[in-house]
Amino acid sequence: MLKKVVAVLLFVVAPNLALAQSDDCELKLSGVVRSSDSQKAIPFATLQLIEEKKSAVADSQGRFVIEQICSGTFELLVKFIGYKDYRVSVVLDQSDLDIEVKLDPTVTNLEAVTVEGERIGEVASLNTSELSQTELEQSRGETLGSALSKISGVNVLQTGPTIAKPVVHGLHSNRILILNNGIRQEGQQWGQEHAPEIDPFVATNLSLIKGAAAVKYGSDAIGGVILVNPPQLPKEPGLGGQFNLIGASNNGMYAGSGYLEGGVKGIRGLGWRLQGTYKKGGDARAANYRLTNTGVIEENFSAGVGYHKTGIGAEIYYSNFDSEVGILRAAHNSSSSDFQDAVGRSEPAIIEDFSYEIGVPKQVINHQLIKGFFHAELKRLGELKVLYGYQKNQREEFDIRRGDLANLPSLALTLNTHSLDLDLDINARGNWKSDAGLTYMNQVNDNRFDLGVTPLIPNYDNYTFGGHFITRFVQTKYELEFGLRHDFKHYQIRKFDENDVLIRPEFDFNNTTGSLGFVFLLDEQTDFRTNIGTAWRAPNVNELFSDGLHHGAAAIEEGNEDLESESSIKWVSNLEHTSEGFSLDASVYYNVITNYIYLRPEDITLTTRGAFPIFRYTQTDATLFGFDLDLSLQLSKGLHWVNKVSFLQARDKGNDSALINIPANRIRTGFDLKLPESDKFKDGFVSFSALGVNKQRNAPRTITIQQIELVKSLGSDVFALNGTTFDILDAPAAYMVLDASAGFKLPLNTSTTLGVIITVDNILNSSYRDYMNRFRYYADETGRNMSLKLNLEF
C-alpha cells in the first residue's frame, strides 16, 4: 500500500518538480496603497502574500514591491493600524503585476485619520488565528474539530474515529463558544462526545480567538471563540459556484459538496446561495484491525438570500444538518468481567469485517438553524445590527436493548433556542471608538418519556440576558481597549423526584466580566497584543442533574445540585512578526479558573445494559499555563520550513494534583514547497510534516478496575485517604506520525479551475493511542489514510 501511495504522489508531483528546475520564480508584484475616502497614499502599510509567506512594507509614498514570486494565484493581506484589514486574490501569470489597493478607514476625526486594526465587533487585543485557504482545502471532508486542530493550541477530544470536538488551551464543550454564521451555536454541546453540528463545507473562513472573549460574546467563552464564516452573498449579477468530491481509503469514505450562487440582474446588491453536502463512511481501520461500528452518514443543506447596499441591508439564512454516527461496539460491555477485560486490550474484543452499516450503539442528530439579519446606518449614531436566530436540535442516542425496546433510543432530547442580538457600532468620537450591545436567549429542552428509561437530564427552560460595552482609544502606534459586560441566567427545571412527584426547582446565576487590553505596533512588521479578561460559566443542567447512563460516553453520570458558577481570569499575550523569509507568531497564556467543574471517576457498576464506570460532577480550583509558537523560515525560493509548538501545564490547585483530560505537549515540523507555475498547472505544492506528541506526564494517578473492586469489597472507597481524581488506565506512550500532501489547480478556461489534492495521513501506518481519545481504553487510533480531493470552481 505504501508503495502505491508513493507512486501516486510522484506521478502528481514529478512533472511540477521538473518545472521547478526551469522556472526562476522571478515575477514581481508591485503597487500603491491608498485610503478609499481621501485617495491619499498610506505610508508603511504591511502587505503579505499568505501562500508564499512573503511580505513587504509600503514606502513613504505608499508604494510597495514583492519580488521573486512564482506564477500562481495568491491571497494578499494588507494591514495598517488605522484601517480595516484588506484581503484580495491576485493572479500572476507570466508577467509582473502592478495593482492599487484601497483601505477603508474605521476611525476618523477632523484633524487626522487614526485607525483600528480590526472591526470593533472583535476583540482587538486578542489575537485571531485563521486557517489559510490551502489548509481549508486540505481539510475538506474532515470534522470541524479536526480541521481546527491545524491551529497551534487547538487539539481534539475524540470519541473513537467518528466524533471530534475542538479543545482550545485545554478547554472544550461549554467553555468554547462557536459562532455559526454569526449565530451562537446551541446544541447539546455539554456532552464530551457531542460534536458540533456544523458542516465545515459551508465555511470559507475558520478562525479562532484564543482568549477569554466573554465581554463581547457572552458567558461560556472561558477558553475562546470559534468563528465559522461562509462567504459573503454575491452583490452583482452572474452565476458562480463550486463542487467538491472526496474519497478516502481508510474507511471507504466518499463525500460530495457544492454550492451555486448568483446575483439578480437589475437589482444590484441582491444575492442568493444554495449549498448541499452528502458524506458516507464505513468502519475505520486501525493499523492492525477494523474498528467495528464506526461509520458515519451526513446529509446537509443550506440556503441564503440577502440584499445589501451602502447604509442598509438584510438577509435570511437556513441550514439543516443531519448525521448518523456509529459508536465503537467494543466500548459497551455486558458484564464487569467483560469490562475489565476490554480496558487496555491490545485490540478490541469485537472485530468484524468492513461494513457501511451503522448498528447500535449510535447517535442520530438533526440540527436546524434559521438566521435573520438586518443592519442600517443611523445618522450621527453609528451602525445598528439586529440578529435573530432560531435553532432546533434533536439528538437520539441508541443503545444495545432487547425485546420491545430494541428499536427505541435510550435518550431523545429536543432543544429549541431563540436568540436576539442588538449591536450598535458607535460612530467615532475623536480617537475613541465604541461598541454596545444587548443579548437575549430562551431555550426549552424536552425529553421523550416513552423510552422505558429515566431521562439522563430533566426538562428545563433557560432564560439568559446580557449587555456589553467596549471602547477603544486609537493612536497611530498603539491602541488601548476596555470592555465591561453583565449576564443573568435563569433555569426552570421540570423533573420527577424519587416519589414520582413533579417538582420545579429554579436556579439563578449572574456575573459581571471585564477586559483590559493593549495593542502596540512596534514597527512596520511587528505588533504586540496583551489582554487580561474575566469570564464565567454557569453550571449546565446536565452538571446539576445528570442521573443515569450516558451511552455515547459509555458511563454512568451523576449530577451535583450544589455546583457554583465557574469564573476565570485569563491573561494572554501575543507577538507577531512577518518579514522577508521569516514569520513568527508566539503567544503565552495563564488561566486561573475558580470552581472548575469536571467529571470525577468514582466507581464501577453493573446495570441491565452492561457494566460501566460511574462519574460524578465535582468542583475544584484550576490553573492552566501554556504557550503556542508558529515559526516559518524560507530556506530557498518556494521552500519553507514550518514549525508549530504547543505546551500546556494544568493543575488541580484544590487537591494539588493533575487535571484529567488535558492535551499532551506536541510539536509539528515540516516542509512546504510551492511549485512554479506553467500554462497548465497553477498553485502547485508539496507538503511533508511530522507530528510528535509527548506522553501526558502530568496525568492523574491510576487505579485499575481490579483495585476499585478490591476497595469496594473491603467496604471502603478510593477517595478515603486521597481526594484526588484518578484514571483507570495509564496515559498512553508518546508517538509520532508522518503526513504528506500534494496538489495543484488546472485552469479549464478563464473562469473555471479544477483543483486536485492528495493527502496521506499516518504514512507509516503507525499503531498508537492518543490521551485525548475517550476510547483509548479499548482501541488504537486510525491507521494510514489516503484521500483524493477534487474541487471544481467556476
mmCIF file of N, CA and C in Angstrom, residues 4 63 72-73 79 84 107 171 181 208 210 277 312 316 323 334 370 373 378 394 434 458 474 532 537 616 618 764 786:
data_model
loop_
_atom_site.group_PDB
_atom_site.id
_atom_site.type_symbol
_atom_site.label_atom_id
_atom_site.label_comp_id
_atom_site.label_asym_id
_atom_site.label_seq_id
_atom_site.Cartn_x
_atom_site.Cartn_y
_atom_site.Cartn_z
ATOM 1 N N LYS A 4 2.174 2.094 -3.360
ATOM 2 C CA LYS A 4 1.170 2.720 -4.215
ATOM 3 C C LYS A 4 1.003 4.193 -3.889
ATOM 4 N N ARG A 63 4.107 53.150 -1.949
ATOM 5 C CA ARG A 63 4.490 52.172 -2.952
ATOM 6 C C ARG A 63 5.097 50.927 -2.295
ATOM 7 N N GLY A 72 1.126 32.137 -10.205
ATOM 8 C CA GLY A 72 0.054 31.451 -9.493
ATOM 9 C C GLY A 72 -0.989 32.422 -8.981
ATOM 10 N N THR A 73 -1.923 31.893 -8.201
ATOM 11 C CA THR A 73 -2.973 32.686 -7.578
ATOM 12 C C THR A 73 -2.697 32.771 -6.090
ATOM 13 N N LYS A 79 -2.480 45.322 5.834
ATOM 14 C CA LYS A 79 -2.854 45.764 7.177
ATOM 15 C C LYS A 79 -2.189 47.101 7.487
ATOM 16 N N LYS A 84 -9.282 49.040 8.088
ATOM 17 C CA LYS A 84 -9.736 47.660 8.096
ATOM 18 C C LYS A 84 -8.766 46.782 7.305
ATOM 19 N N VAL A 107 -11.838 54.838 11.900
ATOM 20 C CA VAL A 107 -11.988 55.913 12.879
ATOM 21 C C VAL A 107 -11.478 57.193 12.245
ATOM 22 N N LEU A 171 -9.373 23.520 27.135
ATOM 23 C CA LEU A 171 -10.786 23.642 27.492
ATOM 24 C C LEU A 171 -11.659 23.284 26.291
ATOM 25 N N ASN A 181 -22.054 31.225 11.343
ATOM 26 C CA ASN A 181 -22.668 32.267 10.515
ATOM 27 C C ASN A 181 -23.207 33.404 11.382
ATOM 28 N N LEU A 208 -10.152 31.578 15.002
ATOM 29 C CA LEU A 208 -10.206 31.276 16.428
ATOM 30 C C LEU A 208 -9.646 32.431 17.231
ATOM 31 N N LYS A 210 -8.202 32.987 20.756
ATOM 32 C CA LYS A 210 -7.705 32.173 21.873
ATOM 33 C C LYS A 210 -7.637 33.013 23.139
ATOM 34 N N THR A 277 -24.452 18.981 1.012
ATOM 35 C CA THR A 277 -23.353 18.043 1.268
ATOM 36 C C THR A 277 -23.920 16.659 1.538
ATOM 37 N N ILE A 312 -27.471 50.121 4.420
ATOM 38 C CA ILE A 312 -28.590 49.286 4.850
ATOM 39 C C ILE A 312 -28.484 47.909 4.201
ATOM 40 N N ILE A 316 -31.549 36.474 5.001
ATOM 41 C CA ILE A 316 -32.168 35.327 5.663
ATOM 42 C C ILE A 316 -31.362 34.089 5.292
ATOM 43 N N SER A 323 -27.050 13.848 10.714
ATOM 44 C CA SER A 323 -25.958 12.872 10.787
ATOM 45 C C SER A 323 -26.378 11.656 11.592
ATOM 46 N N SER A 334 -21.093 -6.278 28.481
ATOM 47 C CA SER A 334 -22.280 -6.838 29.128
ATOM 48 C C SER A 334 -22.070 -7.213 30.585
ATOM 49 N N ILE A 370 -32.147 28.898 11.656
ATOM 50 C CA ILE A 370 -32.712 29.993 10.858
ATOM 51 C C ILE A 370 -32.108 31.294 11.364
ATOM 52 N N PHE A 373 -31.033 38.695 9.642
ATOM 53 C CA PHE A 373 -30.053 39.738 9.949
ATOM 54 C C PHE A 373 -30.447 41.030 9.254
ATOM 55 N N LEU A 378 -27.269 54.612 11.220
ATOM 56 C CA LEU A 378 -28.093 55.618 11.884
ATOM 57 C C LEU A 378 -27.327 56.928 11.940
ATOM 58 N N GLN A 394 -32.184 18.157 17.666
ATOM 59 C CA GLN A 394 -32.772 16.882 18.074
ATOM 60 C C GLN A 394 -31.676 15.830 18.131
ATOM 61 N N SER A 434 -16.306 52.959 19.943
ATOM 62 C CA SER A 434 -17.014 52.174 20.952
ATOM 63 C C SER A 434 -18.071 51.288 20.311
ATOM 64 N N PRO A 458 -33.130 16.303 33.030
ATOM 65 C CA PRO A 458 -34.553 16.644 33.046
ATOM 66 C C PRO A 458 -34.913 17.675 31.982
ATOM 67 N N VAL A 474 -7.559 54.892 20.096
ATOM 68 C CA VAL A 474 -6.707 54.507 18.988
ATOM 69 C C VAL A 474 -5.699 55.599 18.663
ATOM 70 N N ILE A 532 -5.952 40.997 29.499
ATOM 71 C CA ILE A 532 -6.370 40.270 30.688
ATOM 72 C C ILE A 532 -7.875 40.423 30.797
ATOM 73 N N ARG A 537 -19.022 30.941 33.642
ATOM 74 C CA ARG A 537 -19.921 29.939 33.065
ATOM 75 C C ARG A 537 -20.782 29.364 34.168
ATOM 76 N N ARG A 616 -18.998 11.381 38.613
ATOM 77 C CA ARG A 616 -19.807 12.379 39.311
ATOM 78 C C ARG A 616 -19.197 13.755 39.100
ATOM 79 N N THR A 618 -17.997 17.322 40.025
ATOM 80 C CA THR A 618 -17.488 17.981 41.225
ATOM 81 C C THR A 618 -16.715 19.222 40.815
ATOM 82 N N LEU A 764 3.300 5.827 7.694
ATOM 83 C CA LEU A 764 3.942 4.577 8.112
ATOM 84 C C LEU A 764 2.963 3.605 8.759
ATOM 85 N N MET A 786 -5.421 7.547 2.901
ATOM 86 C CA MET A 786 -5.095 8.309 1.707
ATOM 87 C C MET A 786 -6.386 8.914 1.150
#
